[in-house]
């Protein structure tokens, strides 16, 4: 876990365990297109393989997400980061942190996805988290964000942000400033 709280991470609550087991079963039956859960014996940390959607800048590229679930999931958002090397994207920092303020976008081969941050420019992984969201919905939002990108580049403030995140600061501790929704 990249957070400084990695050593003090509390065990999952019964509600969190039940919810994650339910999501894991659903994932095994109906995984989101372009994603593969790498099975481990740790329910509290999922490693997910992400395959770029065909016809996009990220086609034929594979990345890994690390999803760390807090004690009170789903009432509290999981921490979601790319395991380096992370994709070159205007909303993904080189340390794997993701700023997922996503407008309504269309992913080739997938239906239109609307995220709750459209109106107020907050991040669905943090400020606008809802317990109704699932690992699958997070993954689809991330794939939508990647697929809608028109450029492969880091955020303008990448170096400053990464420098300020040394010592394992969690992206959940970040107050995100949005550069805009067009990429």
C-alpha positions as a Markdown table, in Angstrom:
| # | Residue | x | y | z |
|---|---|---|---|---|
| 1 | Unk | 0.0 | 0.0 | 0.0 |
| 2 | Unk | 1.4 | 3.4 | -0.9 |
| 3 | Unk | -0.2 | 5.1 | 2.0 |
| 4 | Unk | 1.6 | 5.9 | 5.2 |
| 5 | Unk | -1.2 | 4.1 | 7.0 |
| 6 | Unk | -0.2 | 0.8 | 5.4 |
| 7 | Unk | 1.3 | -0.5 | 8.6 |
| 8 | Unk | -1.8 | 0.5 | 10.7 |
| 9 | Unk | -4.4 | -0.8 | 8.2 |
| 10 | Unk | -7.3 | -2.2 | 10.1 |
| 11 | Unk | -9.0 | -5.5 | 9.2 |
| 12 | Unk | -12.1 | -5.3 | 7.2 |
| 13 | Unk | -15.5 | -5.1 | 8.9 |
| 14 | Unk | -18.0 | -7.9 | 8.5 |
| 15 | Unk | -20.0 | -5.6 | 6.2 |
| 16 | Unk | -16.9 | -4.9 | 4.1 |
| 17 | Unk | -16.0 | -8.6 | 3.9 |
| 18 | Unk | -19.6 | -9.5 | 2.8 |
| 19 | Unk | -19.7 | -6.8 | 0.2 |
| 20 | Unk | -16.3 | -7.7 | -1.2 |
| 21 | Unk | -17.1 | -11.4 | -1.4 |
| 22 | Unk | -20.3 | -10.5 | -3.2 |
| 23 | Unk | -18.4 | -8.2 | -5.7 |
| 24 | Unk | -15.8 | -10.9 | -6.2 |
| 25 | Unk | -18.4 | -13.5 | -7.1 |
| 26 | Unk | -20.1 | -11.0 | -9.5 |
| 27 | Unk | -16.7 | -10.3 | -11.0 |
| 28 | Unk | -16.0 | -14.0 | -11.6 |
| 29 | Unk | -19.5 | -14.4 | -13.3 |
| 30 | Unk | -19.5 | -11.1 | -15.2 |
| 31 | Unk | -16.1 | -9.4 | -15.3 |
| 32 | Unk | -16.0 | -5.9 | -16.9 |
| 33 | Unk | -14.6 | -6.0 | -20.4 |
| 34 | Unk | -10.9 | -5.3 | -20.5 |
| 35 | Unk | -10.2 | -6.2 | -16.9 |
| 36 | Unk | -8.8 | -9.3 | -15.1 |
| 37 | Unk | -8.7 | -9.8 | -11.4 |
| 38 | Unk | -5.4 | -11.3 | -10.3 |
| 39 | Unk | -6.4 | -13.8 | -7.6 |
| 40 | Unk | -4.6 | -13.5 | -4.3 |
| 41 | Unk | -5.4 | -14.6 | -0.8 |
| 42 | Unk | -5.8 | -11.0 | 0.3 |
| 43 | Unk | -9.4 | -9.8 | 0.1 |
| 44 | Unk | -8.3 | -6.3 | 1.3 |
| 45 | Unk | -6.1 | -5.7 | -1.7 |
| 46 | Unk | -7.0 | -6.5 | -5.3 |
| 47 | Unk | -4.6 | -6.3 | -8.2 |
| 48 | Unk | -6.5 | -5.8 | -11.5 |
| 49 | Unk | -5.1 | -6.0 | -15.0 |
| 50 | Unk | -6.3 | -3.3 | -17.3 |
| 51 | Unk | -6.2 | -3.7 | -21.1 |
| 52 | Unk | -6.5 | -0.6 | -23.2 |
| 53 | Unk | -9.7 | -0.6 | -25.3 |
| 54 | Unk | -9.3 | -1.3 | -29.1 |
| 55 | Unk | -9.2 | 1.8 | -31.3 |
| 56 | Unk | -7.9 | 4.1 | -28.5 |
| 57 | Unk | -4.4 | 5.5 | -27.7 |
| 58 | Unk | -4.1 | 2.7 | -25.1 |
| 59 | Unk | -5.0 | -0.3 | -27.4 |
| 60 | Unk | -2.8 | -3.3 | -26.9 |
| 61 | Unk | -1.4 | -1.8 | -23.7 |
| 62 | Unk | -1.7 | -3.5 | -20.3 |
| 63 | Unk | -1.5 | -1.9 | -16.9 |
| 64 | Unk | -2.2 | -2.9 | -13.3 |
| 65 | Unk | -4.4 | -1.3 | -10.8 |
| 66 | Unk | -4.0 | -1.8 | -7.0 |
| 67 | Unk | -7.2 | -1.4 | -5.1 |
| 68 | Unk | -6.9 | -1.2 | -1.3 |
| 69 | Unk | -10.1 | -1.5 | 0.7 |
| 70 | Unk | -10.5 | 0.3 | 4.0 |
| 71 | Unk | -12.1 | -1.2 | 7.1 |
| 72 | Unk | -15.5 | 0.4 | 6.4 |
| 73 | Unk | -15.8 | -0.3 | 2.7 |
| 74 | Unk | -18.2 | 0.5 | 0.9 |
| 75 | Unk | -19.1 | 3.4 | 3.2 |
| 76 | Unk | -15.5 | 4.6 | 2.7 |
| 77 | Unk | -13.9 | 4.7 | -0.8 |
| 78 | Unk | -11.1 | 2.3 | -1.6 |
| 79 | Unk | -7.7 | 3.6 | -2.6 |
| 80 | Unk | -7.1 | 3.0 | -6.3 |
| 81 | Unk | -3.8 | 3.6 | -8.0 |
| 82 | Unk | -1.9 | 2.3 | -11.0 |
| 83 | Unk | 1.1 | 0.2 | -10.2 |
| 84 | Unk | 4.0 | 1.8 | -12.0 |
| 85 | Unk | 4.6 | 2.1 | -14.9 |
| 86 | Unk | 1.3 | 3.9 | -15.1 |
| 87 | Unk | -0.3 | 5.0 | -18.3 |
| 88 | Unk | 0.8 | 8.4 | -19.8 |
| 89 | Unk | -2.5 | 10.4 | -19.3 |
| 90 | Unk | -3.3 | 14.0 | -18.3 |
| 91 | Unk | -5.1 | 12.7 | -15.2 |
| 92 | Unk | -2.7 | 10.0 | -14.1 |
| 93 | Unk | 0.5 | 10.9 | -12.2 |
| 94 | Unk | 3.7 | 9.0 | -12.6 |
| 95 | Unk | 3.4 | 7.6 | -9.1 |
| 96 | Unk | 0.1 | 5.9 | -10.2 |
| 97 | Unk | -2.3 | 8.4 | -8.5 |
| 98 | Unk | -5.5 | 9.0 | -10.5 |
| 99 | Unk | -7.6 | 12.1 | -10.7 |
| 100 | Unk | -10.9 | 10.7 | -11.9 |
| 101 | Unk | -13.1 | 13.7 | -12.6 |
| 102 | Unk | -14.9 | 12.2 | -15.6 |
| 103 | Unk | -17.5 | 13.8 | -17.8 |
| 104 | Unk | -19.9 | 11.7 | -19.8 |
| 105 | Unk | -17.8 | 9.8 | -22.3 |
| 106 | Unk | -18.3 | 7.1 | -24.8 |
| 107 | Unk | -15.9 | 4.2 | -24.9 |
| 108 | Unk | -15.6 | 2.3 | -28.2 |
| 109 | Unk | -17.3 | -1.0 | -27.6 |
| 110 | Unk | -18.9 | 0.1 | -24.3 |
| 111 | Unk | -22.0 | 2.0 | -23.4 |
| 112 | Unk | -22.0 | 5.6 | -22.4 |
| 113 | Unk | -20.9 | 6.1 | -18.8 |
| 114 | Unk | -21.9 | 9.0 | -16.6 |
| 115 | Unk | -20.0 | 9.9 | -13.5 |
| 116 | Unk | -21.4 | 12.0 | -10.6 |
| 117 | Unk | -18.5 | 14.5 | -10.8 |
| 118 | Unk | -19.8 | 16.1 | -14.0 |
| 119 | Unk | -21.5 | 19.1 | -12.4 |
| 120 | Unk | -19.2 | 19.8 | -9.5 |
| 121 | Unk | -15.8 | 18.6 | -10.7 |
| 122 | Unk | -15.1 | 16.4 | -7.7 |
| 123 | Unk | -13.4 | 13.1 | -7.9 |
| 124 | Unk | -15.4 | 9.9 | -7.8 |
| 125 | Unk | -12.6 | 8.0 | -6.1 |
| 126 | Unk | -12.6 | 10.5 | -3.2 |
| 127 | Unk | -15.0 | 13.4 | -2.7 |
| 128 | Unk | -17.9 | 12.0 | -4.7 |
| 129 | Unk | -17.6 | 8.4 | -3.6 |
| 130 | Unk | -20.9 | 6.6 | -3.1 |
| 131 | Unk | -21.4 | 3.2 | -1.4 |
| 132 | Unk | -23.4 | 2.2 | -4.5 |
| 133 | Unk | -20.2 | 2.2 | -6.6 |
| 134 | Unk | -18.4 | -1.1 | -7.1 |
| 135 | Unk | -14.9 | -2.2 | -8.2 |
| 136 | Unk | -16.5 | -2.9 | -11.6 |
| 137 | Unk | -17.9 | 0.6 | -11.9 |
| 138 | Unk | -14.6 | 2.2 | -10.9 |
| 139 | Unk | -12.8 | 0.1 | -13.5 |
| 140 | Unk | -15.3 | 1.1 | -16.2 |
| 141 | Unk | -14.9 | 4.8 | -15.3 |
| 142 | Unk | -11.1 | 4.4 | -15.5 |
| 143 | Unk | -11.3 | 2.7 | -18.9 |
| 144 | Unk | -13.6 | 5.5 | -20.0 |
| 145 | Unk | -11.2 | 8.1 | -18.9 |
| 146 | Unk | -8.3 | 6.4 | -20.7 |
| 147 | Unk | -10.3 | 5.8 | -23.9 |
| 148 | Unk | -11.5 | 9.4 | -24.2 |
| 149 | Unk | -7.9 | 10.8 | -24.1 |
| 150 | Unk | -6.6 | 12.4 | -27.2 |
| 151 | Unk | -3.0 | 12.8 | -25.9 |
| 152 | Unk | -0.5 | 10.7 | -24.0 |
| 153 | Unk | 1.1 | 13.0 | -21.5 |
| 154 | Unk | 1.4 | 13.5 | -17.7 |
| 155 | Unk | -0.5 | 16.2 | -15.8 |
| 156 | Unk | 1.1 | 19.6 | -16.0 |
| 157 | Unk | 1.9 | 19.5 | -12.3 |
| 158 | Unk | 3.2 | 15.9 | -12.2 |
| 159 | Unk | 6.7 | 16.6 | -10.9 |
| 160 | Unk | 5.4 | 18.9 | -8.1 |
| 161 | Unk | 2.6 | 16.6 | -7.1 |
| 162 | Unk | 4.8 | 13.5 | -7.0 |
| 163 | Unk | 7.5 | 15.3 | -5.0 |
| 164 | Unk | 4.8 | 16.3 | -2.5 |
| 165 | Unk | 3.6 | 12.7 | -2.3 |
| 166 | Unk | 6.9 | 11.2 | -1.2 |
| 167 | Unk | 6.9 | 9.2 | 2.0 |
| 168 | Unk | 3.9 | 7.2 | 0.8 |
| 169 | Unk | 1.2 | 9.8 | 1.0 |
| 170 | Unk | -2.2 | 8.4 | -0.1 |
| 171 | Unk | -4.1 | 10.0 | -3.0 |
| 172 | Unk | -7.1 | 10.0 | -0.6 |
| 173 | Unk | -5.2 | 12.7 | 1.4 |
| 174 | Unk | -5.1 | 14.9 | -1.7 |
| 175 | Unk | -7.3 | 17.8 | -2.3 |
| 176 | Unk | -7.6 | 17.6 | -6.1 |
| 177 | Unk | -7.5 | 20.6 | -8.3 |
| 178 | Unk | -9.1 | 19.9 | -11.7 |
| 179 | Unk | -7.3 | 21.2 | -14.8 |
| 180 | Unk | -10.4 | 20.5 | -17.0 |
| 181 | Unk | -12.4 | 17.6 | -18.3 |
| 182 | Unk | -11.0 | 17.6 | -21.9 |
| 183 | Unk | -8.0 | 15.4 | -22.6 |
